[in-house]
Amino acid sequence: GDSVTQMEGPVTLSEEAFLTINCTYTATGYPSLFWYVQYPGEGLQLLLKATKADDKGSNKGFEATYRKETTSFHLEKGSVQVSDSAVYFCALSERTGTASKLTFGTGTRLQVTL
Amino acid sequence: NAGVTQTPKFRILKIGQSMTLQCTQDMNHNYMYWYRQDPGMGLKLIYYSVGAGITDKGEVPNGYNVSRSTTEDFPLRLELAAPSQTSVYFCASSYSSFEQYFGPGTRLTVT
């Protein structure tokens, strides 16, 4: 079945450091790929998405490129802020019948310090 | 728009008790979903619905039931609570079948 593998956390960075969170996937078809962010005490929010190979999703300074050849969707940000501290989830979605379902990675906690 | 709302925010149940977790969305989305999130794990799909009157099982449906009588509401029922159901429960909805919007979650403890 489909699966998503993320790097384990926590990832601890100083403010303005470069961020990479690795994500690889296994899927039988052609999934859409997502990054969700969960701030403390809140639900998940969609951060960015890509629906086909070589697409780049971007939002709030975060970027991720859909790499079909390496089955990867790594999240990057050039300069993190304390307010980026959260848990980040990589996910994929494949259409199954009349609906598509998200398969999530286990999440990576990011802690940004001053 | 309030988006996706869930009640209650927190609940403690005794083993064998029953309860219903409420979920409402005001975005006129056809698709709705229930997930559980266990510590250190990703979210697992419990049930989903593609429209009023239509529901289907997800990855971990045992011990739960759902109904979808209206577009807005998608309650999740626990009939006989067990400690293994201690988790954080998230409801989500989507217009297209891909991009999902999540509620703030319900933290449930079964003791």
GROMACS .gro file of C-alpha atoms in nm:
model
  225
    1GLY     CA    1   0.000   0.000   0.000
    2ASP     CA    2   0.088   0.367  -0.006
    3SER     CA    3   0.330   0.499   0.253
    4VAL     CA    4   0.519   0.814   0.346
    5THR     CA    5   0.851   0.825   0.528
    6GLN     CA    6   0.978   1.140   0.698
    7MET     CA    7   1.297   1.215   0.879
    8GLU     CA    8   1.264   1.179   1.253
    9GLY     CA    9   1.274   1.482   1.476
   10PRO     CA   10   1.301   1.691   1.660
   11VAL     CA   11   1.494   1.921   1.432
   12THR     CA   12   1.643   2.209   1.628
   13LEU     CA   13   1.769   2.515   1.440
   14SER     CA   14   1.873   2.867   1.519
   15GLU     CA   15   1.671   3.150   1.371
   16GLU     CA   16   1.770   3.231   1.011
   17ALA     CA   17   1.914   2.882   0.954
   18PHE     CA   18   1.835   2.677   0.642
   19LEU     CA   19   1.574   2.405   0.683
   20THR     CA   20   1.537   2.073   0.505
   21ILE     CA   21   1.290   1.807   0.611
   22ASN     CA   22   1.316   1.494   0.402
   23CYS     CA   23   1.012   1.307   0.276
   24THR     CA   24   0.995   1.004   0.049
   25TYR     CA   25   0.691   0.810  -0.060
   26THR     CA   26   0.574   0.480  -0.202
   27ALA     CA   27   0.265   0.477  -0.419
   28THR     CA   28   0.123   0.259  -0.693
   29GLY     CA   29  -0.015   0.538  -0.907
   30TYR     CA   30   0.043   0.910  -0.951
   31PRO     CA   31  -0.028   1.073  -0.618
   32SER     CA   32  -0.063   1.436  -0.521
   33LEU     CA   33   0.181   1.540  -0.248
   34PHE     CA   34   0.128   1.774   0.043
   35TRP     CA   35   0.297   1.933   0.338
   36TYR     CA   36   0.077   2.009   0.637
   37VAL     CA   37   0.181   2.206   0.945
   38GLN     CA   38   0.043   2.166   1.297
   39TYR     CA   39   0.105   2.446   1.546
   40PRO     CA   40   0.077   2.363   1.917
   41GLY     CA   41  -0.280   2.292   2.023
   42GLU     CA   42  -0.420   2.334   1.673
   43GLY     CA   43  -0.536   2.120   1.383
   44LEU     CA   44  -0.341   2.063   1.065
   45GLN     CA   45  -0.314   2.338   0.806
   46LEU     CA   46  -0.220   2.285   0.444
   47LEU     CA   47   0.120   2.445   0.385
   48LEU     CA   48   0.180   2.358   0.021
   49LYS     CA   49   0.102   2.099  -0.242
   50ALA     CA   50   0.212   1.959  -0.578
   51THR     CA   51  -0.008   1.752  -0.804
   52LYS     CA   52   0.233   1.621  -1.067
   53ALA     CA   53   0.598   1.545  -1.127
   54ASP     CA   54   0.836   1.843  -1.129
   55ASP     CA   55   0.573   2.074  -0.979
   56LYS     CA   56   0.704   2.303  -0.708
   57GLY     CA   57   0.473   2.396  -0.424
   58SER     CA   58   0.551   2.709  -0.225
   59ASN     CA   59   0.400   2.913   0.056
   60LYS     CA   60   0.528   3.141   0.335
   61GLY     CA   61   0.888   3.094   0.220
   62PHE     CA   62   0.863   2.714   0.223
   63GLU     CA   63   0.916   2.514  -0.095
   64ALA     CA   64   0.900   2.151  -0.202
   65THR     CA   65   0.949   1.993  -0.545
   66TYR     CA   66   0.773   1.675  -0.657
   67ARG     CA   67   1.055   1.443  -0.770
   68LYS     CA   68   0.913   1.132  -0.932
   69GLU     CA   69   1.252   0.980  -1.014
   70THR     CA   70   1.353   0.980  -0.646
   71THR     CA   71   0.996   0.955  -0.508
   72SER     CA   72   1.069   1.251  -0.285
   73PHE     CA   73   0.906   1.576  -0.173
   74HIS     CA   74   1.155   1.743   0.059
   75LEU     CA   75   1.051   2.060   0.242
   76GLU     CA   76   1.293   2.354   0.243
   77LYS     CA   77   1.307   2.707   0.377
   78GLY     CA   78   1.599   2.941   0.339
   79SER     CA   79   1.568   3.124   0.671
   80VAL     CA   80   1.352   2.990   0.952
   81GLN     CA   81   1.188   3.199   1.221
   82VAL     CA   82   1.086   3.115   1.577
   83SER     CA   83   0.724   3.129   1.457
   84ASP     CA   84   0.795   2.831   1.226
   85SER     CA   85   0.824   2.603   1.528
   86ALA     CA   86   0.562   2.334   1.470
   87VAL     CA   87   0.515   1.975   1.356
   88TYR     CA   88   0.534   1.921   0.980
   89PHE     CA   89   0.359   1.631   0.808
   90CYS     CA   90   0.425   1.505   0.460
   91ALA     CA   91   0.126   1.336   0.298
   92LEU     CA   92   0.013   1.186  -0.028
   93SER     CA   93  -0.327   1.142  -0.181
   94GLU     CA   94  -0.435   0.897  -0.444
   95ARG     CA   95  -0.780   0.881  -0.585
   96THR     CA   96  -0.958   0.558  -0.488
   97GLY     CA   97  -1.304   0.510  -0.626
   98THR     CA   98  -1.512   0.818  -0.550
   99ALA     CA   99  -1.279   0.975  -0.296
  100SER     CA  100  -0.914   1.016  -0.226
  101LYS     CA  101  -0.757   0.961   0.112
  102LEU     CA  102  -0.453   1.116   0.267
  103THR     CA  103  -0.167   0.895   0.383
  104PHE     CA  104   0.050   1.078   0.636
  105GLY     CA  105   0.406   1.047   0.750
  106THR     CA  106   0.473   1.039   1.123
  107GLY     CA  107   0.554   1.411   1.139
  108THR     CA  108   0.874   1.603   1.211
  109ARG     CA  109   0.888   1.847   1.499
  110LEU     CA  110   1.081   2.166   1.425
  111GLN     CA  111   1.211   2.383   1.707
  112VAL     CA  112   1.360   2.719   1.617
  113THR     CA  113   1.555   2.909   1.882
  114LEU     CA  114   1.683   3.266   1.899
  115ASN     CA  115  -1.668   3.119   0.773
  116ALA     CA  116  -1.595   2.919   1.086
  117GLY     CA  117  -1.448   2.638   0.875
  118VAL     CA  118  -1.446   2.299   1.047
  119THR     CA  119  -1.556   2.299   1.410
  120GLN     CA  120  -1.532   2.010   1.655
  121THR     CA  121  -1.681   1.954   1.999
  122PRO     CA  122  -1.584   1.882   2.266
  123LYS     CA  123  -1.220   1.992   2.283
  124PHE     CA  124  -1.138   1.749   2.565
  125ARG     CA  125  -1.313   1.449   2.715
  126ILE     CA  126  -1.235   1.177   2.966
  127LEU     CA  127  -1.434   0.854   2.937
  128LYS     CA  128  -1.447   0.546   3.150
  129ILE     CA  129  -1.401   0.207   2.983
  130GLY     CA  130  -1.730   0.090   2.832
  131GLN     CA  131  -1.889   0.434   2.811
  132SER     CA  132  -2.020   0.578   2.486
  133MET     CA  133  -1.991   0.921   2.332
  134THR     CA  134  -2.030   1.114   2.010
  135LEU     CA  135  -1.769   1.349   1.872
  136GLN     CA  136  -1.932   1.628   1.677
  137CYS     CA  137  -1.798   1.777   1.354
  138THR     CA  138  -1.955   2.057   1.150
  139GLN     CA  139  -1.833   2.243   0.845
  140ASP     CA  140  -1.982   2.553   0.686
  141MET     CA  141  -1.798   2.544   0.355
  142ASN     CA  142  -2.052   2.326   0.173
  143HIS     CA  143  -1.789   2.057   0.122
  144ASN     CA  144  -1.904   1.719  -0.003
  145TYR     CA  145  -1.617   1.519   0.141
  146MET     CA  146  -1.565   1.473   0.513
  147TYR     CA  147  -1.316   1.261   0.708
  148TRP     CA  148  -1.234   1.142   1.057
  149TYR     CA  149  -0.874   1.077   1.161
  150ARG     CA  150  -0.704   0.977   1.482
  151GLN     CA  151  -0.357   1.090   1.580
  152ASP     CA  152  -0.159   0.884   1.829
  153PRO     CA  153   0.159   1.019   1.991
  154GLY     CA  154   0.456   1.014   1.754
  155MET     CA  155   0.242   0.881   1.472
  156GLY     CA  156   0.085   1.026   1.165
  157LEU     CA  157  -0.289   1.050   1.124
  158LYS     CA  158  -0.489   0.738   1.050
  159LEU     CA  159  -0.818   0.754   0.861
  160ILE     CA  160  -1.114   0.611   1.054
  161TYR     CA  161  -1.412   0.682   0.827
  162TYR     CA  162  -1.493   0.913   0.542
  163SER     CA  163  -1.799   1.036   0.354
  164VAL     CA  164  -1.839   1.157  -0.003
  165GLY     CA  165  -2.178   1.314   0.057
  166ALA     CA  166  -2.490   1.305   0.269
  167GLY     CA  167  -2.605   0.948   0.322
  168ILE     CA  168  -2.279   0.792   0.201
  169THR     CA  169  -2.004   0.672   0.433
  170ASP     CA  170  -1.717   0.425   0.405
  171LYS     CA  171  -1.450   0.271   0.623
  172GLY     CA  172  -1.096   0.397   0.636
  173GLU     CA  173  -0.784   0.231   0.769
  174VAL     CA  174  -0.888   0.190   1.137
  175PRO     CA  175  -1.272   0.175   1.162
  176ASN     CA  176  -1.312  -0.087   1.437
  177GLY     CA  177  -1.487   0.048   1.746
  178TYR     CA  178  -1.636   0.349   1.567
  179ASN     CA  179  -1.947   0.438   1.373
  180VAL     CA  180  -2.045   0.739   1.165
  181SER     CA  181  -2.346   0.888   0.999
  182ARG     CA  182  -2.392   1.169   0.748
  183SER     CA  183  -2.750   1.293   0.739
  184THR     CA  184  -2.660   1.645   0.623
  185THR     CA  185  -2.380   1.802   0.420
  186GLU     CA  186  -2.264   2.001   0.723
  187ASP     CA  187  -2.243   1.738   0.997
  188PHE     CA  188  -2.037   1.421   1.032
  189PRO     CA  189  -2.051   1.284   1.389
  190LEU     CA  190  -1.825   1.001   1.507
  191ARG     CA  191  -1.969   0.756   1.759
  192LEU     CA  192  -1.772   0.545   2.008
  193GLU     CA  193  -2.001   0.275   2.146
  194LEU     CA  194  -1.787   0.094   2.405
  195ALA     CA  195  -1.482   0.303   2.483
  196ALA     CA  196  -1.152   0.118   2.527
  197PRO     CA  197  -0.811   0.248   2.641
  198SER     CA  198  -0.680   0.187   2.288
  199GLN     CA  199  -0.911   0.466   2.171
  200THR     CA  200  -0.722   0.726   2.373
  201SER     CA  201  -0.609   0.963   2.102
  202VAL     CA  202  -0.660   1.302   1.941
  203TYR     CA  203  -0.938   1.297   1.684
  204PHE     CA  204  -0.945   1.529   1.385
  205CYS     CA  205  -1.231   1.594   1.148
  206ALA     CA  206  -1.159   1.729   0.800
  207SER     CA  207  -1.355   1.832   0.495
  208SER     CA  208  -1.278   1.905   0.133
  209TYR     CA  209  -1.447   2.038  -0.178
  210SER     CA  210  -1.220   1.865  -0.424
  211SER     CA  211  -1.111   1.520  -0.327
  212PHE     CA  212  -0.755   1.632  -0.256
  213GLU     CA  213  -0.717   1.943  -0.041
  214GLN     CA  214  -0.853   1.885   0.310
  215TYR     CA  215  -0.929   2.141   0.581
  216PHE     CA  216  -0.894   2.026   0.940
  217GLY     CA  217  -1.076   2.109   1.261
  218PRO     CA  218  -0.890   2.186   1.587
  219GLY     CA  219  -0.926   1.833   1.724
  220THR     CA  220  -1.079   1.652   2.022
  221ARG     CA  221  -0.844   1.507   2.282
  222LEU     CA  222  -1.001   1.189   2.425
  223THR     CA  223  -0.872   0.989   2.720
  224VAL     CA  224  -1.024   0.651   2.811
  225THR     CA  225  -0.940   0.522   3.157
   0.00000   0.00000   0.00000
